[in-house]
Amino acid sequence: MYATSYHRASSVEDAVKLKSANEEGKYLSGGMTLISTMKQRLAAPSDLIDLRHIPAIRGIRIEGRKVTIGAATPHADVAASRELAAICPAICKLAGHIGDPHVRHMGTIGGSIANNDPAADYPAGLLGLGATIVTDRRSISADDFFTGLFETALEEGEMVTSVTFEAPEKAGYAKFNNPASRFAMTGVFVASTAGGVRAAVTGAGSSGVFRHPGFEQALASNWSPDALNNVAVDPSNLMSDLHANAEYRANLVKVMAKRAVASAG
Amino acid sequence: MTKVTLTVNGRTMSGECEDRTLLVHFIREKLGLTGTHVGCDTTQCGACVIHMDGHSVKSCSILAVQASGSTITTIEGLAGQGELHPVQAAFKEHHGLQCGFCTPGMVMTAVDLIGREGGKLTEETVRAGLEGNICRCTGYHNIVKAILAADAEMAGGRQAAE
């Protein structure tokens, strides 16, 4: 790892100030991607601004059907939240299958979505739920937030502070994980929300997470796995890599979508 | 150099290190606690698992400075006065190790798992709980057996205490 300077932020304002004072620096949340990347010398931020010790951005708040998850909330807390499981078990299940137990104790929702790994789970969950991403300066809908491979709508120095969403009527998530990395080779999150049916696919798209309008239309008229039987999945915008080619992923997308619907009940 | 202070196995310990120093190296090289192992360098093997503020974490993927101020338990902190922790005893009893390199991480993971889901573990949940730990001797079968036995033993102990 190249040399770096560590700063521990005590508040959101403090973090943003530290970031603007250190242009080549990076925000550090759980570090489950960033530290590994730095160990391989694939990233070399001059400074790290640690966000794990800001109490205001940690924890899960539920008011009626409205869920707010602080950006520095670890996956394990989301997975284990009984209050959240009572109204949106799919997001708990999603969080409970990220990485492994040790990763879930450190990795955070804010870090995951700010990184926007094309095979990460949370982007599918938040896009599928139609969530809103709250930052230190504005609110961004999930539809506008995830813009490409490891790309988001975040501006330089902008920091995710929480995510919010309305608990859906029902939702489900299914992923086919890479047995070595446990990242999604394909994962599909489906939700029946007040704003309509949404289906988001991760791990497969060559531009990262995406919605599948064909699935959404089919499920809107008939919420059942069989409704997806005749919906085509176009492999032309899907990834091909050593784990799976685009045609294989196209098939996985449909299979995972059906399993996600089945799990939602 | 930055001063890092940790409570390790009940004792306050300090040391100076670079900001880029990984927690596992700090624990092994500055504190001299070499029971925590480095097996892979790619965050996959789990040989470096310790407990930080009561949760299992991979100490190879955390900077020592990130951990400063926290409470750490390493494999050296499990056994009581000359007596093995029930999970350690179960690993011994059920031959839950072959070469032993992954064992500190396996044991720390098992203690965390029993702490979270103790008393209701099954073979399936134990195997899921070991997702982040690799044993190159492929000794999983006896590791799972040992963890289930330790869970039963500790659940029995809890009941007896109540």
Tab-separated table of C-alpha atoms in Angstrom:
chain	number	residue	atom	x	y	z
A	1	MET	CA	0.000	0.000	0.000
A	2	TYR	CA	1.238	3.486	-0.823
A	3	ALA	CA	1.524	5.977	2.017
A	4	THR	CA	-1.637	7.808	3.005
A	5	SER	CA	-2.763	10.160	5.758
A	6	TYR	CA	-5.688	9.209	7.950
A	7	HIS	CA	-8.292	11.618	9.311
A	8	ARG	CA	-11.223	10.682	11.524
A	9	ALA	CA	-14.249	12.871	10.860
A	10	SER	CA	-16.443	13.718	13.838
A	11	SER	CA	-19.397	15.088	11.856
A	12	VAL	CA	-20.672	15.337	8.304
A	13	GLU	CA	-19.513	18.980	8.104
A	14	ASP	CA	-16.093	17.973	9.401
A	15	ALA	CA	-15.845	15.200	6.798
A	16	VAL	CA	-16.771	17.474	3.904
A	17	LYS	CA	-14.317	20.100	5.110
A	18	LEU	CA	-11.523	17.515	5.385
A	19	LYS	CA	-12.302	16.240	1.913
A	20	SER	CA	-12.206	19.689	0.340
A	21	ALA	CA	-8.876	20.390	2.076
A	22	ASN	CA	-7.441	17.177	0.607
A	23	GLU	CA	-8.328	17.031	-3.057
A	24	GLU	CA	-6.603	13.723	-3.706
A	25	GLY	CA	-8.207	12.197	-0.651
A	26	LYS	CA	-11.068	9.730	-0.439
A	27	TYR	CA	-13.885	9.090	1.968
A	28	LEU	CA	-13.385	5.818	3.844
A	29	SER	CA	-16.400	4.013	5.238
A	30	GLY	CA	-16.123	0.302	6.060
A	31	GLY	CA	-13.190	0.050	3.673
A	32	MET	CA	-14.152	-3.411	2.467
A	33	THR	CA	-13.421	-2.403	-1.117
A	34	LEU	CA	-11.157	0.600	-0.686
A	35	ILE	CA	-8.573	-0.910	1.668
A	36	SER	CA	-8.270	-4.049	-0.491
A	37	THR	CA	-7.874	-1.895	-3.575
A	38	MET	CA	-5.193	0.160	-1.836
A	39	LYS	CA	-3.396	-3.011	-0.749
A	40	GLN	CA	-3.137	-3.965	-4.403
A	41	ARG	CA	-1.922	-0.449	-5.226
A	42	LEU	CA	-4.868	0.030	-7.542
A	43	ALA	CA	-5.862	3.113	-5.564
A	44	ALA	CA	-3.554	5.559	-3.849
A	45	PRO	CA	-5.526	8.315	-2.142
A	46	SER	CA	-3.314	10.888	-0.456
A	47	ASP	CA	-5.713	11.064	2.480
A	48	LEU	CA	-8.461	8.943	3.956
A	49	ILE	CA	-11.396	10.581	5.703
A	50	ASP	CA	-12.954	7.990	7.999
A	51	LEU	CA	-16.754	8.250	8.237
A	52	ARG	CA	-17.341	5.354	10.644
A	53	HIS	CA	-17.285	7.511	13.752
A	54	ILE	CA	-20.075	9.936	12.840
A	55	PRO	CA	-23.039	8.874	14.993
A	56	ALA	CA	-25.540	10.953	12.979
A	57	ILE	CA	-25.122	8.822	9.859
A	58	ARG	CA	-25.371	5.432	11.529
A	59	GLY	CA	-28.487	3.429	12.289
A	60	ILE	CA	-31.914	2.539	10.941
A	61	ARG	CA	-34.965	4.720	11.527
A	62	ILE	CA	-38.488	3.632	10.716
A	63	GLU	CA	-41.483	5.972	10.763
A	64	GLY	CA	-44.605	4.185	9.608
A	65	ARG	CA	-43.639	2.792	6.225
A	66	LYS	CA	-40.765	5.214	5.712
A	67	VAL	CA	-37.315	3.714	6.177
A	68	THR	CA	-34.130	5.739	6.626
A	69	ILE	CA	-30.800	3.942	6.772
A	70	GLY	CA	-27.736	5.973	7.761
A	71	ALA	CA	-24.884	5.765	5.278
A	72	ALA	CA	-22.445	4.342	7.842
A	73	THR	CA	-24.786	1.516	8.863
A	74	PRO	CA	-23.042	-1.831	8.410
A	75	HIS	CA	-24.681	-4.580	6.354
A	76	ALA	CA	-24.930	-6.783	9.450
A	77	ASP	CA	-27.161	-4.210	11.170
A	78	VAL	CA	-29.498	-4.034	8.181
A	79	ALA	CA	-29.560	-7.834	7.958
A	80	ALA	CA	-30.399	-8.206	11.650
A	81	SER	CA	-32.981	-5.407	12.031
A	82	ARG	CA	-36.261	-6.932	13.162
A	83	GLU	CA	-38.140	-3.647	12.688
A	84	LEU	CA	-36.962	-3.444	9.096
A	85	ALA	CA	-37.642	-7.140	8.471
A	86	ALA	CA	-41.232	-6.576	9.593
A	87	ILE	CA	-41.908	-4.208	6.693
A	88	CYS	CA	-39.219	-4.950	4.090
A	89	PRO	CA	-37.607	-8.356	4.638
A	90	ALA	CA	-36.114	-8.377	1.125
A	91	ILE	CA	-33.584	-5.656	1.931
A	92	CYS	CA	-32.550	-7.509	5.116
A	93	LYS	CA	-32.062	-10.676	3.114
A	94	LEU	CA	-30.035	-8.786	0.522
A	95	ALA	CA	-27.786	-7.267	3.200
A	96	GLY	CA	-27.378	-10.648	4.890
A	97	HIS	CA	-25.854	-12.174	1.778
A	98	ILE	CA	-23.269	-9.516	0.983
A	99	GLY	CA	-19.738	-10.896	1.209
A	100	ASP	CA	-19.270	-12.866	4.414
A	101	PRO	CA	-19.989	-12.187	8.116
A	102	HIS	CA	-16.748	-10.252	8.653
A	103	VAL	CA	-17.333	-8.062	5.614
A	104	ARG	CA	-20.890	-7.408	6.798
A	105	HIS	CA	-19.611	-6.184	10.157
A	106	MET	CA	-17.525	-3.469	8.473
A	107	GLY	CA	-19.000	-2.705	5.049
A	108	THR	CA	-21.662	-0.008	4.919
A	109	ILE	CA	-24.602	0.836	2.687
A	110	GLY	CA	-23.224	4.285	1.913
A	111	GLY	CA	-19.844	2.901	0.931
A	112	SER	CA	-21.405	0.244	-1.247
A	113	ILE	CA	-23.578	2.599	-3.269
A	114	ALA	CA	-20.949	5.351	-3.539
A	115	ASN	CA	-18.582	2.762	-5.004
A	116	ASN	CA	-21.329	1.374	-7.292
A	117	ASP	CA	-19.542	-1.833	-8.138
A	118	PRO	CA	-21.426	-3.330	-11.105
A	119	ALA	CA	-21.740	-6.605	-9.177
A	120	ALA	CA	-22.712	-5.138	-5.789
A	121	ASP	CA	-26.080	-5.984	-4.213
A	122	TYR	CA	-27.274	-2.686	-2.750
A	123	PRO	CA	-27.490	-0.820	-6.090
A	124	ALA	CA	-30.107	-3.363	-7.222
A	125	GLY	CA	-31.956	-3.074	-3.916
A	126	LEU	CA	-32.106	0.712	-3.934
A	127	LEU	CA	-32.940	0.997	-7.620
A	128	GLY	CA	-35.577	-1.701	-7.206
A	129	LEU	CA	-37.126	0.070	-4.230
A	130	GLY	CA	-37.056	3.461	-5.941
A	131	ALA	CA	-35.048	4.756	-2.994
A	132	THR	CA	-33.737	8.270	-2.515
A	133	ILE	CA	-30.073	8.842	-1.743
A	134	VAL	CA	-29.505	11.752	0.621
A	135	THR	CA	-26.137	13.511	0.567
A	136	ASP	CA	-24.578	16.369	2.490
A	137	ARG	CA	-26.122	18.777	-0.045
A	138	ARG	CA	-29.178	17.254	-1.809
A	139	SER	CA	-31.424	14.270	-2.452
A	140	ILE	CA	-30.949	12.102	-5.533
A	141	SER	CA	-33.377	9.463	-6.764
A	142	ALA	CA	-31.845	6.031	-7.273
A	143	ASP	CA	-32.884	6.297	-10.933
A	144	ASP	CA	-30.499	9.238	-11.313
A	145	PHE	CA	-27.828	8.117	-8.841
A	146	PHE	CA	-26.318	5.030	-10.489
A	147	THR	CA	-24.797	6.302	-13.725
A	148	GLY	CA	-22.363	3.607	-14.869
A	149	LEU	CA	-19.553	1.249	-13.889
A	150	PHE	CA	-18.279	2.535	-10.550
A	151	GLU	CA	-19.915	5.850	-11.518
A	152	THR	CA	-22.549	7.766	-9.611
A	153	ALA	CA	-24.136	11.204	-9.709
A	154	LEU	CA	-22.036	12.233	-6.691
A	155	GLU	CA	-20.071	15.422	-7.294
A	156	GLU	CA	-16.498	15.931	-6.171
A	157	GLY	CA	-16.490	15.894	-2.384
A	158	GLU	CA	-20.186	15.048	-2.100
A	159	MET	CA	-20.938	12.490	0.572
A	160	VAL	CA	-23.854	10.087	1.026
A	161	THR	CA	-25.426	10.562	4.457
A	162	SER	CA	-28.457	8.261	4.262
A	163	VAL	CA	-30.862	6.416	2.008
A	164	THR	CA	-34.629	6.519	2.368
A	165	PHE	CA	-37.467	4.559	0.836
A	166	GLU	CA	-41.091	3.661	1.376
A	167	ALA	CA	-41.492	0.028	2.341
A	168	PRO	CA	-42.922	-1.759	-0.710
A	169	GLU	CA	-46.092	-3.872	-0.703
A	170	LYS	CA	-43.837	-6.774	-1.504
A	171	ALA	CA	-40.317	-7.266	-2.708
A	172	GLY	CA	-37.821	-10.021	-3.320
A	173	TYR	CA	-34.166	-10.429	-4.173
A	174	ALA	CA	-32.369	-13.366	-5.698
A	175	LYS	CA	-28.757	-13.581	-6.658
A	176	PHE	CA	-26.506	-16.100	-8.264
A	177	ASN	CA	-23.260	-15.393	-6.542
A	178	ASN	CA	-19.765	-15.998	-7.676
A	179	PRO	CA	-18.694	-18.767	-5.290
A	180	ALA	CA	-15.239	-17.233	-4.760
A	181	SER	CA	-15.982	-13.531	-4.346
A	182	ARG	CA	-19.677	-13.763	-3.400
A	183	PHE	CA	-20.370	-10.799	-5.622
A	184	ALA	CA	-23.472	-11.181	-7.766
A	185	MET	CA	-22.834	-12.834	-11.118
A	186	THR	CA	-26.414	-11.730	-11.531
A	187	GLY	CA	-28.828	-10.420	-8.940
A	188	VAL	CA	-32.380	-9.209	-9.448
A	189	PHE	CA	-34.471	-7.163	-7.046
A	190	VAL	CA	-38.203	-6.897	-7.731
A	191	ALA	CA	-40.630	-4.709	-5.819
A	192	SER	CA	-44.266	-3.781	-5.976
A	193	THR	CA	-44.235	-0.189	-4.776
A	194	ALA	CA	-46.732	2.646	-4.534
A	195	GLY	CA	-45.106	4.019	-7.688
A	196	GLY	CA	-45.529	0.759	-9.592
A	197	VAL	CA	-43.603	-2.431	-10.132
A	198	ARG	CA	-39.824	-2.113	-10.346
A	199	ALA	CA	-37.190	-4.669	-11.316
A	200	ALA	CA	-33.483	-3.918	-11.044
A	201	VAL	CA	-30.626	-6.098	-12.245
A	202	THR	CA	-27.066	-6.070	-10.913
A	203	GLY	CA	-23.974	-8.077	-11.799
A	204	ALA	CA	-24.992	-8.411	-15.428
A	205	GLY	CA	-25.190	-5.065	-17.219
A	206	SER	CA	-22.128	-3.756	-19.007
A	207	SER	CA	-22.989	-0.284	-17.648
A	208	GLY	CA	-23.791	-1.436	-14.135
A	209	VAL	CA	-27.166	-1.803	-12.458
A	210	PHE	CA	-30.239	-1.290	-14.666
A	211	ARG	CA	-34.026	-1.574	-14.617
A	212	HIS	CA	-35.764	-4.077	-16.846
A	213	PRO	CA	-38.942	-2.501	-18.292
A	214	GLY	CA	-40.082	-5.806	-19.815
A	215	PHE	CA	-40.110	-7.501	-16.407
A	216	GLU	CA	-41.833	-4.500	-14.849
A	217	GLN	CA	-44.661	-4.473	-17.401
A	218	ALA	CA	-45.184	-8.219	-17.172
A	219	LEU	CA	-45.235	-8.211	-13.374
A	220	ALA	CA	-47.520	-5.171	-13.224
A	221	SER	CA	-50.256	-7.143	-14.971
A	222	ASN	CA	-49.483	-10.486	-13.323
A	223	TRP	CA	-47.240	-10.697	-10.264
A	224	SER	CA	-45.995	-14.247	-10.650
A	225	PRO	CA	-42.786	-15.960	-11.789
A	226	ASP	CA	-44.599	-17.404	-14.806
A	227	ALA	CA	-45.440	-13.920	-16.035
A	228	LEU	CA	-41.763	-13.619	-17.009
A	229	ASN	CA	-41.669	-16.781	-19.132
A	230	ASN	CA	-42.036	-14.966	-22.436
A	231	VAL	CA	-40.174	-11.771	-21.593
A	232	ALA	CA	-37.004	-11.460	-23.621
A	233	VAL	CA	-33.685	-10.514	-22.039
A	234	ASP	CA	-31.372	-8.900	-24.578
A	235	PRO	CA	-27.767	-10.078	-24.088
A	236	SER	CA	-26.285	-7.281	-26.193
A	237	ASN	CA	-25.793	-4.943	-23.229
A	238	LEU	CA	-24.690	-7.609	-20.772
A	239	MET	CA	-21.180	-8.348	-19.554
A	240	SER	CA	-19.058	-11.212	-20.767
A	241	ASP	CA	-16.156	-12.253	-18.589
A	242	LEU	CA	-14.389	-15.402	-17.463
A	243	HIS	CA	-17.264	-16.245	-15.142
A	244	ALA	CA	-20.097	-16.074	-17.651
A	245	ASN	CA	-20.744	-14.799	-21.144
A	246	ALA	CA	-23.556	-12.409	-22.027
A	247	GLU	CA	-25.943	-15.131	-23.230
A	248	TYR	CA	-25.452	-17.096	-20.028
A	249	ARG	CA	-26.065	-13.964	-17.974
A	250	ALA	CA	-29.209	-13.190	-20.005
A	251	ASN	CA	-30.571	-16.549	-18.946
A	252	LEU	CA	-29.480	-15.957	-15.335
A	253	VAL	CA	-31.244	-12.583	-15.309
A	254	LYS	CA	-34.554	-14.239	-16.076
A	255	VAL	CA	-34.016	-17.138	-13.673
A	256	MET	CA	-33.043	-14.777	-10.847
A	257	ALA	CA	-35.994	-12.498	-11.628
A	258	LYS	CA	-38.378	-15.428	-11.337
A	259	ARG	CA	-36.797	-16.565	-8.085
A	260	ALA	CA	-36.985	-13.015	-6.748
A	261	VAL	CA	-40.710	-12.847	-7.526
A	262	ALA	CA	-41.244	-16.263	-5.951
A	263	SER	CA	-39.404	-15.194	-2.797
A	264	ALA	CA	-41.512	-12.042	-2.537
A	265	GLY	CA	-44.672	-14.133	-2.318
B	1	MET	CA	3.911	8.062	12.569
B	2	THR	CA	0.649	7.958	14.455
B	3	LYS	CA	0.027	6.640	17.923
B	4	VAL	CA	-2.557	3.863	18.044
B	5	THR	CA	-4.108	2.793	21.327
B	6	LEU	CA	-6.197	-0.329	21.629
B	7	THR	CA	-7.645	-2.399	24.430
B	8	VAL	CA	-6.377	-5.845	23.470
B	9	ASN	CA	-7.523	-8.896	25.396
B	10	GLY	CA	-8.355	-6.661	28.344
B	11	ARG	CA	-5.107	-4.684	28.387
B	12	THR	CA	-4.542	-1.182	27.049
B	13	MET	CA	-1.763	-1.293	24.493
B	14	SER	CA	-0.219	1.468	22.393
B	15	GLY	CA	2.224	1.683	19.545
B	16	GLU	CA	3.393	4.000	16.799
B	17	CYS	CA	2.786	3.112	13.183
B	18	GLU	CA	2.341	4.559	9.727
B	19	ASP	CA	-1.222	5.400	8.754
B	20	ARG	CA	-1.083	2.703	6.062
B	21	THR	CA	-0.202	-0.063	8.543
B	22	LEU	CA	-2.785	-2.818	8.535
B	23	LEU	CA	-4.284	-3.783	11.865
B	24	VAL	CA	-3.060	-7.360	11.492
B	25	HIS	CA	0.538	-6.196	11.086
B	26	PHE	CA	0.189	-3.866	14.051
B	27	ILE	CA	-1.111	-6.718	16.192
B	28	ARG	CA	1.575	-9.150	15.073
B	29	GLU	CA	4.600	-6.902	14.800
B	30	LYS	CA	4.007	-4.065	17.275
B	31	LEU	CA	2.082	-5.944	19.929
B	32	GLY	CA	3.838	-9.286	19.373
B	33	LEU	CA	0.591	-11.249	19.223
B	34	THR	CA	1.331	-13.631	16.375
B	35	GLY	CA	-1.657	-15.913	16.815
B	36	THR	CA	-3.546	-13.813	14.270
B	37	HIS	CA	-2.404	-14.998	10.846
B	38	VAL	CA	-2.050	-13.515	7.372
B	39	GLY	CA	-3.051	-16.161	4.884
B	40	CYS	CA	-3.890	-14.518	1.601
B	41	ASP	CA	-3.301	-10.777	1.347
B	42	THR	CA	-6.456	-10.508	-0.766
B	43	THR	CA	-9.085	-10.312	2.001
B	44	GLN	CA	-10.503	-13.722	1.230
B	45	CYS	CA	-9.123	-16.312	3.626
B	46	GLY	CA	-10.195	-15.152	7.095
B	47	ALA	CA	-7.039	-16.363	8.906
B	48	CYS	CA	-6.737	-12.822	10.319
B	49	VAL	CA	-10.199	-12.672	11.913
B	50	ILE	CA	-10.295	-10.950	15.292
B	51	HIS	CA	-13.098	-9.293	17.226
B	52	MET	CA	-13.311	-5.506	17.171
B	53	ASP	CA	-15.827	-3.992	19.569
B	54	GLY	CA	-17.496	-7.385	19.800
B	55	HIS	CA	-17.757	-8.183	16.093
B	56	SER	CA	-15.666	-10.482	13.909
B	57	VAL	CA	-13.645	-8.539	11.348
B	58	LYS	CA	-10.763	-9.203	8.996
B	59	SER	CA	-7.784	-7.419	10.513
B	60	CYS	CA	-5.984	-7.491	7.144
B	61	SER	CA	-8.584	-5.142	5.677
B	62	ILE	CA	-8.612	-2.512	8.393
B	63	LEU	CA	-5.941	0.056	9.099
B	64	ALA	CA	-4.548	0.135	12.619
B	65	VAL	CA	-5.440	3.838	12.802
B	66	GLN	CA	-9.063	3.015	11.916
B	67	ALA	CA	-9.195	0.667	14.880
B	68	SER	CA	-7.583	3.071	17.353
B	69	GLY	CA	-9.699	3.410	20.475
B	70	SER	CA	-11.489	0.124	19.948
B	71	THR	CA	-11.605	-3.031	22.018
B	72	ILE	CA	-9.935	-6.006	20.374
B	73	THR	CA	-9.996	-9.693	21.176
B	74	THR	CA	-7.470	-11.959	19.477
B	75	ILE	CA	-7.073	-15.719	19.680
B	76	GLU	CA	-4.649	-15.200	22.590
B	77	GLY	CA	-7.456	-13.610	24.608
B	78	LEU	CA	-9.916	-16.496	24.494
B	79	ALA	CA	-8.543	-19.020	26.944
B	80	GLY	CA	-9.106	-18.396	30.622
B	81	GLN	CA	-6.716	-19.272	33.438
B	82	GLY	CA	-5.031	-22.302	31.874
B	83	GLU	CA	-8.320	-23.489	30.448
B	84	LEU	CA	-9.259	-23.554	26.801
B	85	HIS	CA	-12.310	-21.630	25.616
B	86	PRO	CA	-15.128	-24.127	24.870
B	87	VAL	CA	-14.685	-23.507	21.127
B	88	GLN	CA	-10.952	-24.199	21.355
B	89	ALA	CA	-11.653	-27.325	23.407
B	90	ALA	CA	-14.189	-28.506	20.825
B	91	PHE	CA	-11.719	-27.976	17.968
B	92	LYS	CA	-9.232	-30.126	19.884
B	93	GLU	CA	-11.789	-32.778	20.753
B	94	HIS	CA	-13.218	-33.065	17.225
B	95	HIS	CA	-9.959	-32.667	15.367
B	96	GLY	CA	-11.175	-29.406	13.837
B	97	LEU	CA	-7.758	-28.605	12.429
B	98	GLN	CA	-5.126	-30.204	10.300
B	99	CYS	CA	-2.188	-27.864	9.670
B	100	GLY	CA	-3.692	-25.277	12.006
B	101	PHE	CA	-2.929	-22.171	9.966
B	102	CYS	CA	-6.554	-21.121	9.478
B	103	THR	CA	-7.529	-22.180	12.990
B	104	PRO	CA	-7.243	-18.813	14.798
B	105	GLY	CA	-9.591	-17.249	12.254
B	106	MET	CA	-11.917	-20.233	12.338
B	107	VAL	CA	-12.104	-20.168	16.137
B	108	MET	CA	-12.675	-16.390	16.299
B	109	THR	CA	-15.357	-16.721	13.631
B	110	ALA	CA	-17.022	-19.558	15.529
B	111	VAL	CA	-17.045	-17.593	18.798
B	112	ASP	CA	-18.675	-14.654	16.988
B	113	LEU	CA	-21.218	-16.925	15.308
B	114	ILE	CA	-22.165	-18.641	18.574
B	115	GLY	CA	-22.415	-15.204	20.186
B	116	ARG	CA	-24.934	-14.084	17.555
B	117	GLU	CA	-26.884	-17.253	16.869
B	118	GLY	CA	-25.896	-19.501	19.732
B	119	GLY	CA	-28.179	-22.335	20.762
B	120	LYS	CA	-29.869	-22.663	17.382
B	121	LEU	CA	-27.012	-23.391	15.010
B	122	THR	CA	-27.369	-26.076	12.370
B	123	GLU	CA	-24.866	-27.560	9.963
B	124	GLU	CA	-26.252	-25.246	7.286
B	125	THR	CA	-25.973	-22.051	9.338
B	126	VAL	CA	-22.488	-22.973	10.512
B	127	ARG	CA	-21.358	-23.535	6.938
B	128	ALA	CA	-22.912	-20.205	5.924
B	129	GLY	CA	-21.178	-18.558	8.882
B	130	LEU	CA	-17.829	-19.881	7.654
B	131	GLU	CA	-18.208	-18.292	4.218
B	132	GLY	CA	-15.396	-15.874	4.933
B	133	ASN	CA	-12.901	-18.466	6.139
B	134	ILE	CA	-10.869	-20.763	3.961
B	135	CYS	CA	-9.189	-23.981	5.101
B	136	ARG	CA	-6.704	-25.264	2.570
B	137	CYS	CA	-6.513	-28.660	4.220
B	138	THR	CA	-10.249	-28.873	3.358
B	139	GLY	CA	-10.977	-29.768	6.909
B	140	TYR	CA	-14.410	-28.160	6.998
B	141	HIS	CA	-16.247	-31.277	8.070
B	142	ASN	CA	-14.618	-31.483	11.481
B	143	ILE	CA	-14.617	-27.707	11.885
B	144	VAL	CA	-18.388	-27.721	11.469
B	145	LYS	CA	-18.671	-30.636	13.899
B	146	ALA	CA	-16.519	-28.813	16.442
B	147	ILE	CA	-18.559	-25.620	16.211
B	148	LEU	CA	-21.853	-27.480	16.614
B	149	ALA	CA	-20.441	-29.318	19.625
B	150	ALA	CA	-19.184	-26.078	21.173
B	151	ASP	CA	-22.561	-24.451	20.565
B	152	ALA	CA	-24.364	-27.300	22.305
B	153	GLU	CA	-21.877	-27.231	25.165
B	154	MET	CA	-22.155	-23.467	25.618
B	155	ALA	CA	-25.966	-23.517	25.342
B	156	GLY	CA	-25.973	-26.212	28.048
B	157	GLY	CA	-23.735	-24.034	30.189
B	158	ARG	CA	-26.075	-21.069	29.732
B	159	GLN	CA	-29.087	-23.149	30.716
B	160	ALA	CA	-27.324	-24.512	33.770
B	161	ALA	CA	-26.450	-20.968	34.820
B	162	GLU	CA	-30.049	-19.777	34.538
